[in-house]
Amino acid sequence: MRFTKKIIPFFLLFLIISNGFSFVLEPSFPHRKRIGFLNKTVHSGKRIAFVLSGGGARGLAHIGVLRALDEQGIKPDLIVGTSMGAVIGGLYATGYSPEQMREFAHSLDWREIFKPSPKRSDVYLTQRLETERYILSLRFSGISPELPMALSPLQQVFDILSSLTSTANWIADGNFDNLTVPFRAVAVDILSGRVIVFGSGNLAEAIRASISLPVYFSPVSLDSLYLVDGGLLAPIPTEVAESLGAEIIIASDVSIKEVSQKELSNPIDILTRTLDIMSEGTKRDERGLADILIAPELDKYSGSDFANCDSLIEAGYRCADSVLRDNHHTLLHHNERRYYVESISDKNPPPLVSQGKWAALSDIQDGLNTLYQTGKFSKLYADIDTFSDTMRIAYHLVPLDTLRRIKIAGVTALDTVQLHPLIDSLIGREANLVRLQSLVDSLISTYHKRGFTLARVSQAELSNGTAYIGIDEGTIEAIEFLGNEHTRSWALERLLPFHTGEIYNERKVKQGVDALYATKLFDNIYYYPEKGEGGVVLKIRVVEKLHNMLKLAARYDDVSREEIALEFSNEDFLAAMLRFRLGGKYGVRDKWGFCGLTSDRIGKLPLYNSLEVGIREKRCDLFHMDRIEQHLTMKEYLSFRLGSQVHRFGTLYGEFNLSFVTLKRGKQKEHFRRFQSIGIRSIVDTYDDIRFPMKGRYHTWYFKAVYGLPEGDYNFTQSYGDTASIMCELKTS
């Protein structure tokens, strides 16, 4: 039997009652009540914990398990999750229903969110033009190349988790005990080999750490910790739940037990299976700590089988429904002392208790909770007198007064006119906390739908017939960057489409984070709001990549023969997000060297600018006077470009060139010319992939006027246009 701090007061209370004493019972609330007219109540009885294992895509079965628990009225006092169990458990703890999670799982493009790089459409076209002509890129620390830590940094996954949990995390003040259901995420510090249990902090980051399967997904560096998947040491974290005082542990185990040889098709699959086998002993012990074990039959599903979302959820539901029906009495009833109810002072007593029947204290407590949830009373409690095995109950129920006025303060971002019909329907009637809370929830919901996800209630009071509602909209007090040891904070802040003094808007914050990630200067970007002195302090923590890169490319054709291109670049030159490039191309007929400096922005304005100098020697064959002659062109040039970014898919810029050209045809003497040119160029590129595009368009057009110097001969103009469109639909059987 497990003893917790919660049992001891009840045990002492029972000893006192057995000798005959009087005491008072009131509705029971969580240890931290939210600001509002109506708070949730907590059930009396044993402390129930839901424990959710890891298992990759198989973890979607947890959604079905939670649905079965909800249907049978079993509510947890604690949720503990590892890996995918931390994802599902964390969302459930913040208030998402199993049905909402099912719909969300359907809406995700699971292949897309695990990709290791930012979406091509998020990267400035001018940056793509510089990088996509190379087939291999290596980052260097000094002279040592850096290899990737994992196949994916999971940035898109973190962004999704943050958008789903930031509001709940903000309301809970970063304390996971203050969520709708107290929650713990389990990870492992790979440096010390310790299990790390997250009970506070950034909820999205804690969940992200818990799913960091080695080799697949990059670890999370947090303070002195280097965190990976919690399933390595706590695949079914029942021991964590027990240590936190759980008296009844319901564990959902969707971990992989056996695999076929076909599923081990590469070294990574073999590594994953090896980790599963090594943790099997731990799983056996953890299963033994569960009072109720739910283990759906999922043998035909792999850990990456996200396409079978509905089947996985349904399998979890069927198994949980069967197991819970067999154990329902154990969960909802416990060995609590019962008393014969000798008298009840109220003619309409709360449910669960009747005069002339036997009842437990928890029945009275739950009845008061039910009455409170009607929202009809300003005060309610019960005086209890016990005499050996009998009790007398006197209920005190104080109804609310008539509601005469509603005052709302702090609203600046919304027009409250749409709330007037609802407000008018409440005035002049007996006040009801349920209806007032519905008004508050409607107001906050309107904020959230517009992206103001940190708006919350700062005041909810009912006094002398007047309801006072205060709203804290969540104004950004400060923006702090963390982890940027190289890049300057002002260079980062200029990419953000918002500033201090604005109301926090999740959509704008997401746009800013996407813009930062699209620079390809960071492995990960974690962002989370914290409470400041009078507003929101937005903290953005970046994990920087090495900035020195070596890029390589090679090609061959029958005319130009073999060619190789090489470029050294510093992607964050002067720590100001400038790109310095030094490189060239070497071939039998074409040699080229260049040095350039590029920026995609000037201040906060999306103005592309580039300065480049170079030298090029190119040989070509021309048919002249019945014979083929070899022409040699040697050019030294300076080029400057300035223009506007058209969102992320296009650019329009002007270009100035100054060239010194030496021409030689056959055995004739060299001719030297100087040219200057001015032109305009437009490029639009919406291809989803540069090498094998499946959809998108490409348009380019330019006009250039060239003037020979100093004589003015060889003047000419050039113009060119090109367009292409691709739409490819693949059908799979």
Coordinates of C-alpha atoms in Angstrom, one line a residue, residues 82-640:
T82 CA 7.8 9.8 -21.9
S83 CA 8.6 10.6 -25.5
M84 CA 5.3 10.4 -27.6
G85 CA 3.5 9.8 -24.3
A86 CA 4.8 13.2 -23.2
V87 CA 3.3 14.8 -26.3
I88 CA -0.1 13.3 -25.9
G89 CA -0.1 13.6 -22.1
G90 CA 1.1 17.2 -22.2
L91 CA -1.7 18.2 -24.6
Y92 CA -4.3 16.5 -22.5
A93 CA -2.9 18.2 -19.4
T94 CA -3.3 21.6 -21.0
G95 CA -7.0 21.0 -21.7
Y96 CA -7.2 19.4 -25.2
S97 CA -9.8 16.6 -25.5
P98 CA -9.0 13.3 -27.1
E99 CA -11.3 14.3 -30.1
Q100 CA -9.3 17.5 -30.6
M101 CA -6.1 15.6 -30.5
R102 CA -7.4 13.1 -33.1
E103 CA -8.5 15.9 -35.4
F104 CA -5.1 17.6 -35.0
A105 CA -3.2 14.4 -35.7
H106 CA -5.2 14.1 -39.0
S107 CA -4.3 17.7 -40.0
L108 CA -0.5 17.3 -39.7
D109 CA 1.8 16.5 -42.6
W110 CA 3.9 14.1 -40.6
R111 CA 6.6 13.8 -43.3
E112 CA 7.0 17.5 -43.5
I113 CA 7.4 18.3 -39.8
F114 CA 10.3 16.0 -39.4
K115 CA 12.4 17.6 -42.2
P116 CA 15.8 18.8 -41.2
S117 CA 15.8 22.2 -42.9
P118 CA 13.5 25.2 -43.1
K119 CA 10.9 25.1 -45.8
R120 CA 12.3 26.3 -49.1
S121 CA 9.4 28.8 -49.2
D122 CA 10.6 30.4 -45.9
V123 CA 14.1 31.2 -47.3
Y124 CA 14.7 34.4 -49.2
L125 CA 15.1 33.8 -52.9
T126 CA 18.4 35.7 -52.9
Q127 CA 19.8 33.4 -50.3
R128 CA 18.6 30.3 -52.3
L129 CA 20.3 31.6 -55.4
E130 CA 23.7 31.5 -53.6
T131 CA 23.4 28.1 -51.9
E132 CA 21.4 25.8 -54.2
R133 CA 24.0 25.7 -57.0
Y134 CA 26.1 23.5 -54.7
I135 CA 25.5 19.9 -54.0
L136 CA 27.6 19.5 -50.8
S137 CA 28.0 21.9 -47.9
L138 CA 30.2 21.4 -44.8
R139 CA 30.5 23.5 -41.7
F140 CA 33.9 24.0 -40.1
S141 CA 35.2 24.8 -36.7
G142 CA 38.7 25.9 -37.4
I143 CA 39.9 23.2 -39.9
S144 CA 37.7 20.5 -38.5
P145 CA 34.5 19.7 -40.3
E146 CA 31.3 19.4 -38.2
L147 CA 29.0 16.5 -38.7
P148 CA 25.3 16.7 -38.0
M149 CA 24.2 15.7 -34.5
A150 CA 21.1 14.0 -35.8
L151 CA 18.9 13.6 -38.9
S152 CA 16.5 16.3 -37.8
P153 CA 16.6 19.2 -35.3
L154 CA 12.7 19.0 -35.0
Q155 CA 12.3 22.8 -35.2
Q156 CA 8.9 22.5 -36.9
V157 CA 7.8 20.1 -34.1
F158 CA 8.8 22.5 -31.4
D159 CA 7.0 25.3 -33.2
I160 CA 3.8 23.2 -33.3
L161 CA 4.1 22.3 -29.6
S162 CA 4.7 25.9 -28.6
S163 CA 1.7 27.2 -30.5
L164 CA -0.5 24.5 -28.8
T165 CA 0.8 24.9 -25.3
S166 CA 2.0 28.5 -24.9
T167 CA -1.3 29.8 -23.6
A168 CA -1.7 27.1 -20.9
N169 CA 1.9 27.5 -19.9
W170 CA 1.5 31.2 -19.5
I171 CA -1.6 30.9 -17.4
A172 CA 0.2 28.3 -15.2
D173 CA 3.1 30.6 -14.7
G174 CA 5.4 27.8 -16.1
N175 CA 4.4 25.5 -13.2
F176 CA 3.1 22.2 -14.6
D177 CA 1.2 21.6 -11.4
N178 CA -1.0 24.5 -12.4
L179 CA -2.1 23.1 -15.7
T180 CA -5.6 21.7 -16.1
V181 CA -4.1 18.4 -14.9
P182 CA -0.7 18.4 -13.2
F183 CA 1.9 17.0 -15.6
R184 CA 5.5 15.7 -15.8
A185 CA 7.6 15.1 -18.8
V186 CA 10.5 12.6 -18.6
A187 CA 13.9 13.0 -20.4
V188 CA 17.4 11.7 -19.8
D189 CA 20.5 13.8 -19.4
I190 CA 23.0 12.0 -21.6
L191 CA 26.0 13.6 -19.9
S192 CA 25.2 12.3 -16.4
G193 CA 23.0 9.4 -17.3
R194 CA 20.2 10.7 -14.9
V195 CA 16.5 10.7 -15.5
I196 CA 15.2 14.3 -15.6
V197 CA 11.6 15.0 -14.6
F198 CA 10.3 18.3 -15.8
G199 CA 7.7 19.9 -13.5
S200 CA 8.2 23.5 -14.5
G201 CA 9.7 25.7 -17.2
N202 CA 8.8 25.9 -20.9
L203 CA 6.3 23.1 -21.5
A204 CA 7.0 22.9 -25.2
E205 CA 10.7 22.6 -24.6
A206 CA 10.2 19.9 -21.9
I207 CA 8.1 17.8 -24.3
R208 CA 10.6 18.4 -27.1
A209 CA 13.4 17.2 -24.9
S210 CA 11.4 14.0 -24.0
I211 CA 11.1 13.0 -27.7
S212 CA 14.8 13.5 -28.6
L213 CA 15.5 10.0 -29.8
P214 CA 19.3 9.8 -30.3
V215 CA 20.5 9.9 -33.9
Y216 CA 17.0 10.6 -35.2
F217 CA 16.5 13.9 -33.4
S218 CA 19.0 16.3 -32.0
P219 CA 19.4 16.6 -28.2
V220 CA 18.2 19.6 -26.3
S221 CA 20.8 21.7 -24.5
L222 CA 19.3 23.3 -21.4
D223 CA 21.6 24.9 -18.8
S224 CA 24.1 22.2 -17.9
L225 CA 21.9 19.4 -19.3
Y226 CA 22.1 17.6 -22.6
L227 CA 18.7 16.0 -22.9
V228 CA 17.5 13.0 -25.0
D229 CA 14.5 10.7 -25.1
G230 CA 13.2 9.7 -21.7
G231 CA 12.5 6.2 -23.0
L232 CA 16.1 5.3 -22.7
L233 CA 15.8 5.0 -18.9
A234 CA 12.1 5.4 -18.1
P235 CA 10.2 4.0 -21.0
I236 CA 7.0 3.5 -18.9
P237 CA 7.6 6.1 -16.1
T238 CA 5.4 4.5 -13.4
E239 CA 8.3 4.9 -10.9
V240 CA 8.1 8.6 -11.4
A241 CA 4.4 8.6 -10.8
E242 CA 4.8 6.6 -7.6
S243 CA 7.5 9.0 -6.3
L244 CA 5.1 11.9 -6.8
G245 CA 2.4 10.3 -4.6
A246 CA 0.2 8.4 -7.0
E247 CA -2.0 5.8 -5.2
I248 CA -3.5 4.3 -8.3
I249 CA -1.4 4.1 -11.4
I250 CA -3.0 3.5 -14.8
A251 CA -0.2 2.8 -17.4
S252 CA -0.7 2.8 -21.1
D253 CA 2.2 0.8 -22.7
V254 CA 2.5 1.1 -26.5
S255 CA 6.2 0.3 -26.7
I256 CA 7.4 -2.0 -29.4
K257 CA 7.8 -5.6 -28.3
E258 CA 8.8 -7.5 -31.4
V259 CA 9.7 -6.5 -35.0
S260 CA 10.1 -8.4 -38.3
Q261 CA 13.4 -8.5 -40.2
K262 CA 11.8 -6.3 -42.9
E263 CA 11.4 -3.5 -40.4
L264 CA 15.2 -3.4 -39.8
S265 CA 16.1 -2.0 -43.2
N266 CA 18.9 0.4 -42.2
P267 CA 21.5 1.1 -39.5
I268 CA 19.2 3.6 -37.7
D269 CA 16.4 1.0 -37.4
I270 CA 18.8 -1.5 -36.0
L271 CA 20.1 1.1 -33.4
T272 CA 16.5 1.9 -32.4
R273 CA 15.7 -1.7 -31.9
T274 CA 18.9 -2.2 -29.9
L275 CA 17.8 0.6 -27.5
D276 CA 14.4 -1.1 -27.2
I277 CA 15.9 -4.4 -26.2
M278 CA 18.3 -2.8 -23.7
S279 CA 15.4 -1.2 -21.9
E280 CA 13.2 -4.3 -21.8
G281 CA 14.3 -5.2 -18.2
T282 CA 13.3 -1.7 -17.1
K283 CA 10.0 -2.0 -18.9
R284 CA 9.2 -5.2 -17.0
D285 CA 9.9 -3.6 -13.7
E286 CA 7.8 -0.5 -14.6
R287 CA 4.9 -2.5 -15.8
G288 CA 4.9 -4.3 -12.4
L289 CA 4.3 -0.9 -10.6
A290 CA 1.1 -0.3 -12.5
D291 CA -2.2 -1.0 -10.7
I292 CA -3.9 -1.2 -14.1
L293 CA -1.9 -1.9 -17.3
I294 CA -3.4 -1.1 -20.7
A295 CA -1.3 -2.6 -23.5
P296 CA -3.1 -2.4 -26.9
E297 CA -2.3 -5.0 -29.6
L298 CA -0.2 -2.9 -32.0
D299 CA 2.2 -5.5 -33.4
K300 CA 1.4 -4.7 -37.0
Y301 CA 2.2 -1.0 -36.6
S302 CA 5.7 0.5 -36.6
G303 CA 7.0 3.5 -34.7
S304 CA 6.8 5.6 -37.9
D305 CA 3.4 4.5 -39.0
F306 CA 1.7 7.9 -38.7
A307 CA -0.5 7.2 -41.8
N308 CA -2.7 4.8 -39.7
C309 CA -3.7 7.4 -37.2
D310 CA -7.4 6.3 -36.9
S311 CA -6.5 2.6 -36.5
L312 CA -4.0 3.3 -33.8
I313 CA -6.4 5.5 -31.8
E314 CA -9.2 2.9 -32.2
A315 CA -6.9 0.1 -31.0
G316 CA -6.0 2.1 -27.9
Y317 CA -9.7 2.8 -27.2
R318 CA -10.9 -0.8 -27.5
C319 CA -8.2 -2.1 -25.2
A320 CA -8.6 0.6 -22.6
D321 CA -12.4 0.3 -22.7
S322 CA -12.2 -3.5 -22.0
V323 CA -9.6 -3.2 -19.2
L324 CA -11.3 -0.3 -17.5
R325 CA -14.7 -1.9 -17.3
D326 CA -13.1 -4.8 -15.4
N327 CA -11.5 -2.4 -13.0
H328 CA -14.1 0.4 -12.8
H329 CA -15.1 -0.4 -9.2
T330 CA -11.5 -0.4 -8.0
L331 CA -10.9 3.1 -9.5
L332 CA -14.0 4.9 -8.3
H333 CA -14.5 3.3 -4.9
H334 CA -12.1 2.9 -2.0
N335 CA -12.2 1.6 1.5
E336 CA -13.4 4.8 3.2
R337 CA -15.4 4.8 6.5
R338 CA -19.1 5.2 6.0
Y339 CA -21.7 6.7 8.4
Y340 CA -25.4 6.3 8.7
V341 CA -27.0 9.7 7.8
E342 CA -29.4 10.3 10.8
S343 CA -30.6 13.7 9.6
I344 CA -30.1 16.4 6.9
S345 CA -31.3 19.9 7.5
D346 CA -31.9 20.8 3.9
K347 CA -35.0 19.4 2.1
N348 CA -33.1 19.2 -1.2
P349 CA -29.8 17.8 -0.3
P350 CA -26.9 17.5 -2.8
P351 CA -26.6 14.3 -4.8
L352 CA -24.9 11.2 -3.5
V353 CA -26.3 11.7 0.1
S354 CA -29.7 10.8 1.4
Q355 CA -31.2 10.7 4.9
G356 CA -31.5 7.1 6.2
K357 CA -28.7 5.9 4.0
W358 CA -25.0 5.2 4.5
A359 CA -22.5 7.8 3.2
A360 CA -18.8 8.5 3.2
L361 CA -17.2 11.9 3.7
S362 CA -16.1 11.9 0.1
D363 CA -19.8 11.6 -0.9
I364 CA -20.6 14.8 0.9
Q365 CA -17.5 16.4 -0.6
D366 CA -18.4 15.4 -4.1
G367 CA -22.0 16.6 -3.6
L368 CA -20.8 20.0 -2.5
N369 CA -18.5 20.1 -5.6
T370 CA -21.5 19.3 -7.8
L371 CA -23.6 22.1 -6.2
Y372 CA -20.8 24.6 -6.6
Q373 CA -20.6 23.8 -10.3
T374 CA -24.2 25.0 -10.8
G375 CA -22.9 28.5 -10.2
K376 CA -26.0 29.5 -8.1
F377 CA -24.4 30.1 -4.7
S378 CA -22.1 32.7 -3.3
K379 CA -21.3 30.5 -0.4
L380 CA -21.9 26.9 0.4
Y381 CA -20.7 24.5 3.1
A382 CA -21.9 21.7 5.3
D383 CA -21.7 21.3 9.1
I384 CA -21.0 17.7 10.0
D385 CA -21.7 16.2 13.4
T386 CA -20.5 12.6 13.9
F387 CA -21.4 10.2 16.7
S388 CA -19.8 6.8 16.5
D389 CA -21.3 5.4 13.3
T390 CA -23.9 8.1 12.6
M391 CA -23.8 11.6 11.3
R392 CA -25.9 14.7 11.1
I393 CA -25.5 17.1 8.1
A394 CA -26.6 20.8 8.0
Y395 CA -26.1 22.4 4.6
H396 CA -25.7 26.1 4.3
L397 CA -26.4 27.4 0.8
V398 CA -26.4 31.1 0.2
P399 CA -27.8 32.1 -3.2
L400 CA -26.4 34.9 -5.4
D401 CA -28.1 38.3 -5.7
T402 CA -29.6 39.8 -8.8
L403 CA -27.0 40.9 -11.4
R404 CA -27.4 44.7 -12.1
R405 CA -24.2 45.7 -13.8
I406 CA -21.1 44.3 -15.6
K407 CA -18.0 46.4 -15.9
I408 CA -15.1 45.3 -18.2
A409 CA -11.7 47.0 -18.1
G410 CA -8.4 46.6 -19.9
V411 CA -9.8 45.8 -23.4
T412 CA -8.0 47.8 -26.2
A413 CA -7.4 45.3 -29.0
L414 CA -11.1 44.2 -29.4
D415 CA -14.4 45.8 -30.0
T416 CA -16.7 44.5 -27.2
V417 CA -19.9 45.4 -29.1
Q418 CA -20.3 41.8 -30.2
L419 CA -20.6 40.9 -26.5
H420 CA -23.4 43.3 -25.8
P421 CA -26.2 40.8 -26.5
L422 CA -24.7 38.3 -24.1
I423 CA -24.2 40.9 -21.4
D424 CA -27.7 42.2 -21.8
S425 CA -29.1 38.7 -21.4
L426 CA -27.4 38.5 -18.0
I427 CA -28.5 41.8 -16.5
G428 CA -31.6 41.8 -14.4
R429 CA -31.5 38.1 -13.7
E430 CA -30.3 36.2 -10.7
A431 CA -26.5 36.1 -11.0
N432 CA -25.0 32.8 -12.0
L433 CA -21.3 32.0 -11.9
V434 CA -21.5 29.6 -14.8
R435 CA -23.0 32.3 -17.1
L436 CA -20.5 34.9 -16.0
Q437 CA -17.6 32.5 -16.6
S438 CA -19.1 31.8 -20.0
L439 CA -18.9 35.5 -20.8
V440 CA -15.3 35.7 -19.7
D441 CA -14.4 32.6 -21.7
S442 CA -16.1 34.0 -24.8
L443 CA -14.1 37.2 -24.4
I444 CA -10.8 35.4 -24.0
S445 CA -11.6 33.0 -26.9
T446 CA -12.1 36.1 -29.2
Y447 CA -8.6 37.3 -28.2
H448 CA -7.1 33.8 -28.8
K449 CA -8.8 33.5 -32.3
R450 CA -7.0 36.7 -33.3
G451 CA -3.6 35.5 -32.2
F452 CA -3.5 37.3 -28.8
T453 CA -2.9 34.0 -27.0
L454 CA -1.6 35.5 -23.8
A455 CA -4.7 37.6 -23.0
R456 CA -6.1 36.4 -19.7
V457 CA -8.4 37.4 -16.9
S458 CA -6.8 39.6 -14.3
Q459 CA -9.9 40.3 -12.3
A460 CA -13.2 38.4 -11.8
E461 CA -15.3 39.6 -8.9
L462 CA -18.9 39.8 -8.0
S463 CA -19.9 42.4 -5.4
N464 CA -23.2 44.0 -4.6
G465 CA -24.8 43.0 -7.8
T466 CA -21.9 44.2 -10.0
A467 CA -19.6 41.9 -11.9
Y468 CA -16.1 43.3 -12.4
I469 CA -14.0 41.8 -15.2
G470 CA -10.4 42.9 -15.8
I471 CA -8.4 41.8 -18.8
D472 CA -4.6 41.6 -19.1
E473 CA -4.0 41.6 -22.9
G474 CA -0.3 40.6 -22.6
T475 CA 1.7 43.6 -23.7
I476 CA 5.4 42.9 -24.7
E477 CA 7.6 44.6 -22.1
A478 CA 10.9 43.3 -23.4
I479 CA 12.5 41.0 -25.9
E480 CA 15.5 39.0 -24.8
F481 CA 17.8 36.8 -26.9
L482 CA 19.7 34.0 -25.3
G483 CA 22.4 31.7 -26.6
N484 CA 23.5 34.1 -29.4
E485 CA 27.2 34.1 -28.6
H486 CA 28.1 35.3 -32.0
T487 CA 25.2 37.0 -33.8
R488 CA 24.4 40.4 -32.3
S489 CA 20.9 40.8 -30.8
W490 CA 20.1 43.9 -32.9
A491 CA 20.7 41.8 -36.0
L492 CA 18.2 39.2 -34.8
E493 CA 15.6 41.7 -33.6
R494 CA 15.4 43.3 -37.0
L495 CA 13.9 40.1 -38.4
L496 CA 11.0 40.2 -36.0
P497 CA 7.7 41.7 -37.3
F498 CA 6.8 43.2 -33.9
H499 CA 8.4 45.3 -31.2
T500 CA 8.1 46.1 -27.5
G501 CA 4.9 47.9 -26.6
E502 CA 2.7 45.6 -28.8
I503 CA 0.3 43.0 -27.5
Y504 CA 1.8 39.6 -27.8
N505 CA 0.5 37.9 -30.9
E506 CA 1.4 34.2 -31.5
R507 CA 1.1 34.5 -35.2
K508 CA 3.6 37.4 -35.4
V509 CA 6.0 35.6 -33.0
K510 CA 5.8 32.5 -35.2
Q511 CA 6.5 34.6 -38.3
G512 CA 9.6 36.1 -36.6
V513 CA 10.9 32.7 -35.5
D514 CA 10.4 31.3 -39.0
A515 CA 12.4 34.2 -40.4
L516 CA 15.2 33.6 -37.9
Y517 CA 15.3 29.9 -38.7
A518 CA 15.2 30.6 -42.4
T519 CA 18.6 32.3 -42.2
K520 CA 20.1 28.8 -41.6
L521 CA 22.3 30.2 -38.9
F522 CA 20.6 28.2 -36.1
D523 CA 20.0 24.5 -35.3
N524 CA 17.1 25.3 -33.1
I525 CA 15.2 28.3 -31.9
Y526 CA 13.2 28.1 -28.6
Y527 CA 10.9 30.9 -27.6
Y528 CA 8.7 31.3 -24.5
P529 CA 7.0 34.3 -22.8
E530 CA 7.7 35.0 -19.1
K531 CA 6.0 37.5 -16.8
G532 CA 7.9 40.7 -16.3
E533 CA 7.3 43.6 -14.0
G534 CA 4.2 44.8 -15.9
G535 CA 3.9 42.8 -19.0
V536 CA 5.4 40.0 -21.1
V537 CA 9.1 39.3 -21.5
L538 CA 9.6 37.3 -24.7
K539 CA 12.7 35.1 -24.4
I540 CA 14.1 33.7 -27.6
R541 CA 16.9 31.1 -27.1
V542 CA 18.9 30.2 -30.2
V543 CA 21.3 27.3 -30.8
E544 CA 23.9 28.6 -33.2
K545 CA 25.4 26.7 -36.0
L546 CA 29.1 27.1 -37.1
H547 CA 29.3 30.0 -39.5
N548 CA 32.2 29.0 -41.7
M549 CA 31.2 26.8 -44.6
L550 CA 32.8 25.0 -47.5
K551 CA 30.5 24.3 -50.5
L552 CA 31.3 22.0 -53.4
A553 CA 29.8 21.3 -56.8
A554 CA 30.9 19.4 -59.9
R555 CA 29.6 18.9 -63.5
Y556 CA 30.5 17.4 -66.8
D557 CA 29.4 17.7 -70.4
D558 CA 30.9 16.9 -73.8
V559 CA 31.8 20.6 -74.6
S560 CA 32.9 22.2 -71.4
R561 CA 34.2 18.8 -70.1
E562 CA 34.7 18.5 -66.3
E563 CA 34.2 21.5 -64.0
I564 CA 34.5 21.8 -60.3
A565 CA 33.2 24.7 -58.1
L566 CA 34.3 25.6 -54.6
E567 CA 33.2 28.3 -52.3
F568 CA 34.3 29.4 -48.8
S569 CA 31.7 31.5 -47.0
N570 CA 31.1 33.0 -43.6
E571 CA 27.3 33.0 -43.2
D572 CA 27.3 35.6 -40.3
F573 CA 30.1 38.0 -41.3
L574 CA 30.8 40.7 -38.7
A575 CA 28.1 39.0 -36.5
A576 CA 25.5 41.1 -38.5
M577 CA 23.9 38.4 -40.7
L578 CA 26.0 39.4 -43.7
R579 CA 27.3 36.7 -46.0
F580 CA 30.9 36.9 -47.1
R581 CA 31.8 34.6 -50.0
L582 CA 35.1 33.7 -51.6
G583 CA 35.2 31.1 -54.3
G584 CA 35.4 30.1 -57.9
K585 CA 35.1 27.5 -60.6
Y586 CA 37.8 25.6 -62.5
G587 CA 37.3 23.9 -65.8
V588 CA 39.2 23.2 -69.0
R589 CA 37.3 26.0 -70.8
D590 CA 35.9 28.1 -68.0
K591 CA 37.7 29.6 -65.0
W592 CA 36.2 32.0 -62.5
G593 CA 37.1 33.5 -59.2
F594 CA 35.0 35.9 -57.1
C595 CA 34.7 37.6 -53.7
G596 CA 31.4 39.0 -52.5
L597 CA 29.4 40.5 -49.6
T598 CA 25.6 40.1 -49.4
S599 CA 22.7 41.0 -47.2
D600 CA 19.0 40.2 -47.5
R601 CA 17.9 43.2 -45.5
I602 CA 18.8 46.8 -44.6
G603 CA 17.6 47.4 -41.1
K604 CA 14.1 46.0 -40.8
L605 CA 13.4 46.6 -44.5
P606 CA 13.6 43.6 -46.9
L607 CA 16.1 45.2 -49.2
Y608 CA 18.5 42.9 -51.0
N609 CA 22.0 44.3 -51.6
S610 CA 25.1 42.7 -52.9
L611 CA 28.7 43.7 -53.8
E612 CA 30.9 41.4 -55.8
V613 CA 34.3 41.6 -57.6
G614 CA 35.7 38.8 -59.7
I615 CA 37.7 37.6 -62.7
R616 CA 36.7 35.2 -65.3
E617 CA 38.4 33.5 -68.3
K618 CA 36.2 31.6 -70.8
R619 CA 37.0 29.9 -74.0
C620 CA 34.3 29.2 -76.6
D621 CA 34.2 28.0 -80.3
L622 CA 32.7 30.2 -82.9
F623 CA 32.0 29.4 -86.6
H624 CA 33.6 32.2 -88.7
M625 CA 34.5 32.3 -92.4
D626 CA 34.0 28.6 -93.0
R627 CA 36.0 27.6 -90.0
I628 CA 35.8 27.2 -86.3
E629 CA 37.9 29.6 -84.3
Q630 CA 38.5 29.6 -80.5
H631 CA 37.6 32.8 -78.8
L632 CA 39.0 33.8 -75.4
T633 CA 37.3 36.2 -73.1
M634 CA 38.9 37.5 -70.0
K635 CA 36.8 39.8 -67.8
E636 CA 37.5 41.6 -64.5
Y637 CA 34.3 43.0 -63.0
L638 CA 32.6 44.8 -60.2
S639 CA 28.9 44.3 -59.6
F640 CA 26.5 46.0 -57.2

